[in-house]
């Protein structure tokens, strides 16, 4: 099952480095050489598989933590191993490697990537200010091919029913927030499981010391996040490689030494025998078995850092066989040592290599924790881009590797939550119960979205989608049902975290959309502005005034509010709209879209700055020079493509015409006049208007921002009043920065804020 057409990928000149060696770029056909694939596969071990590879530390221990007990006939051990083998074969290998990795969005994976594909193909976009010209972006890839009848019906169904579009958004946010919960649970269970190995050799070590050591390691891990991972990332792949070779070597030793017949457990018949003999307790124990595939979603979520083929090669030829051998070896040891079930992993290590393996296990748990924490930062950044999370400070930790970021607020919140879970539960079994619910929920969300992608994006038959959903949905549903039985025993933690995160994300998205609706309803009349003459009825002072606008057509309400209270404005006016587009990246050549408002003598322009959901704005971005360069480029070269507003048109027609001109990005594919070295403009001859713009820039650039407050209407329901007046207001007051979603180093002397209150 593969998509009917190949998706486009950013060219090597456009694609930012995502943590891989810059020498490993796709060739002209978009494919990688064999050497590059192998190199990327090796690098992916430290970034993608850290969480998945450390699961042997706690799988058997958590599975047999309940009422399930071992008997002399070893049917339970063989049955659990059979479940582990077939679960790893069906979910990571067949679902993700064979199918899901093909559903990438310009090389990007994860929940948002699937949702982005659906939004573009079925017009489900939740982002405001979307324009027809956005579809001309190089990353706005839509599959061709004939539309199926079921695909058309599904598209029409979502288009006509807003409640189902909102329901799909909440469903996506649920999967996203469960992934954030992983950022809390993964470091806790990985580090605590690794450190607990000390009790095997130091039997007198009290549990409190194990928890204290684990907390100390976690504090160090979170405290070093601001330094970035690029300084130590070169160690990640060797550590995970050494870890895989160690556990597979130990597994081979245990199979040969304790029970060579363990290979019989690979038969699916043992799963049936296991459920028949253990009944309800066996079904409940599956909540521990599912931990063997923790981190499988990372293969898809981290796809943008590598290539699909490299991830497939790494998993198929190294990770998968090593993990299976490790689980078989531990099961072989357990078949002869039933009493060691709660310490089976470390007990199964030969005495000679115990301490080296313990050290590698601790380092591997730290690597796995680091990868999950970094992934959480990236996820929060995407939520901010899609208006689903309050603005936070995003810091780049590497000057050469794009995409490595650090978010202070999120880091310390994760640390506090992680320490609370470690100290509060103090037991990997209870943390494992919580972990199982989070993992299975995320995978089920991916399965549901993938089923829609098969029909809507790939344009395949409904039967293929149903088969995909039934097979993988049944397996994941079985594990979800088993995991939810453990809600009272720690499973409530991810549910509480998910409800908290979903409430925050959806409330912020709802408040942002309501604010946009208010801005659209309260735009300044274009007819009134154009009838005021070149002076706009105000005193025009030297300089450039940049007015931040939340709308891509018309003039924002803050402009009229400002002009009413202080009837003076700059000689050159630029209405700036920063928006996100439902694509992963927007190339620098397509970043700015410039148009004119009114006749030339008005000196009024609109600039729309577009970002993808994976784009991260740079702190030292030379925004001011690039903005002026784009305006000059428009004036000097491409303005002939833009016609002035015709006289006699209605106000609606004028705004529609203006939107067409402002949205036009035909010129963005032409050679640029910007000199990246000097941050200036290359040209020998300037028009009179261009000279006026340059003169105004020398006089100074002022930024006018709207500082608005939302307030629910008196007729609103109690729930809406709480969401807007309490929760959204609290988030707005405590989030970082202003409404501008770009990093502009604006001096306080050049910044003006206009306060407004709007009712929603």
PDB file of N, CA, C and O in Angstrom, residues 37 93 219 249 255 438 509-510 525 553 735:
ATOM      1  N   UNK A  37      22.492   6.617   2.978  1.00  0.00           N
ATOM      2  CA  UNK A  37      21.431   5.898   3.688  1.00  0.00           C
ATOM      3  C   UNK A  37      21.992   5.183   4.914  1.00  0.00           C
ATOM      4  O   UNK A  37      21.417   5.246   6.012  1.00  0.00           O
ATOM      5  N   UNK A  93       7.025  -2.782  12.659  1.00  0.00           N
ATOM      6  CA  UNK A  93       7.557  -3.244  11.385  1.00  0.00           C
ATOM      7  C   UNK A  93       6.564  -3.048  10.242  1.00  0.00           C
ATOM      8  O   UNK A  93       6.869  -2.374   9.254  1.00  0.00           O
ATOM      9  N   UNK A 219      17.343  15.740  37.109  1.00  0.00           N
ATOM     10  CA  UNK A 219      17.610  17.183  37.274  1.00  0.00           C
ATOM     11  C   UNK A 219      18.779  17.599  36.388  1.00  0.00           C
ATOM     12  O   UNK A 219      18.747  18.657  35.745  1.00  0.00           O
ATOM     13  N   UNK A 249      23.672  -9.631  22.497  1.00  0.00           N
ATOM     14  CA  UNK A 249      24.695 -10.612  22.870  1.00  0.00           C
ATOM     15  C   UNK A 249      24.309 -11.371  24.129  1.00  0.00           C
ATOM     16  O   UNK A 249      24.473 -12.601  24.208  1.00  0.00           O
ATOM     17  N   UNK A 255      19.768 -17.609  25.692  1.00  0.00           N
ATOM     18  CA  UNK A 255      19.037 -18.620  24.919  1.00  0.00           C
ATOM     19  C   UNK A 255      19.824 -19.931  24.882  1.00  0.00           C
ATOM     20  O   UNK A 255      19.278 -21.012  25.128  1.00  0.00           O
ATOM     21  N   UNK A 438      -0.693   6.188  27.490  1.00  0.00           N
ATOM     22  CA  UNK A 438      -0.230   7.267  26.614  1.00  0.00           C
ATOM     23  C   UNK A 438       0.235   6.725  25.273  1.00  0.00           C
ATOM     24  O   UNK A 438      -0.111   7.259  24.212  1.00  0.00           O
ATOM     25  N   UNK A 509      -6.667  27.953  20.887  1.00  0.00           N
ATOM     26  CA  UNK A 509      -7.080  27.959  19.489  1.00  0.00           C
ATOM     27  C   UNK A 509      -8.446  28.618  19.319  1.00  0.00           C
ATOM     28  O   UNK A 509      -8.659  29.420  18.397  1.00  0.00           O
ATOM     29  N   UNK A 510      -9.378  28.311  20.220  1.00  0.00           N
ATOM     30  CA  UNK A 510     -10.721  28.894  20.147  1.00  0.00           C
ATOM     31  C   UNK A 510     -10.675  30.410  20.343  1.00  0.00           C
ATOM     32  O   UNK A 510     -11.284  31.167  19.585  1.00  0.00           O
ATOM     33  N   UNK A 525     -12.862  50.590   6.942  1.00  0.00           N
ATOM     34  CA  UNK A 525     -13.403  50.628   5.588  1.00  0.00           C
ATOM     35  C   UNK A 525     -12.358  51.117   4.591  1.00  0.00           C
ATOM     36  O   UNK A 525     -11.790  52.203   4.734  1.00  0.00           O
ATOM     37  N   UNK A 553      -6.450  41.024   4.365  1.00  0.00           N
ATOM     38  CA  UNK A 553      -7.102  42.001   3.489  1.00  0.00           C
ATOM     39  C   UNK A 553      -7.843  43.013   4.348  1.00  0.00           C
ATOM     40  O   UNK A 553      -8.265  42.725   5.465  1.00  0.00           O
ATOM     41  N   UNK A 735       1.517  34.523  28.840  1.00  0.00           N
ATOM     42  CA  UNK A 735       2.348  34.018  27.753  1.00  0.00           C
ATOM     43  C   UNK A 735       3.398  35.051  27.388  1.00  0.00           C
ATOM     44  O   UNK A 735       3.265  36.232  27.708  1.00  0.00           O
TER      45      UNK A 735
END
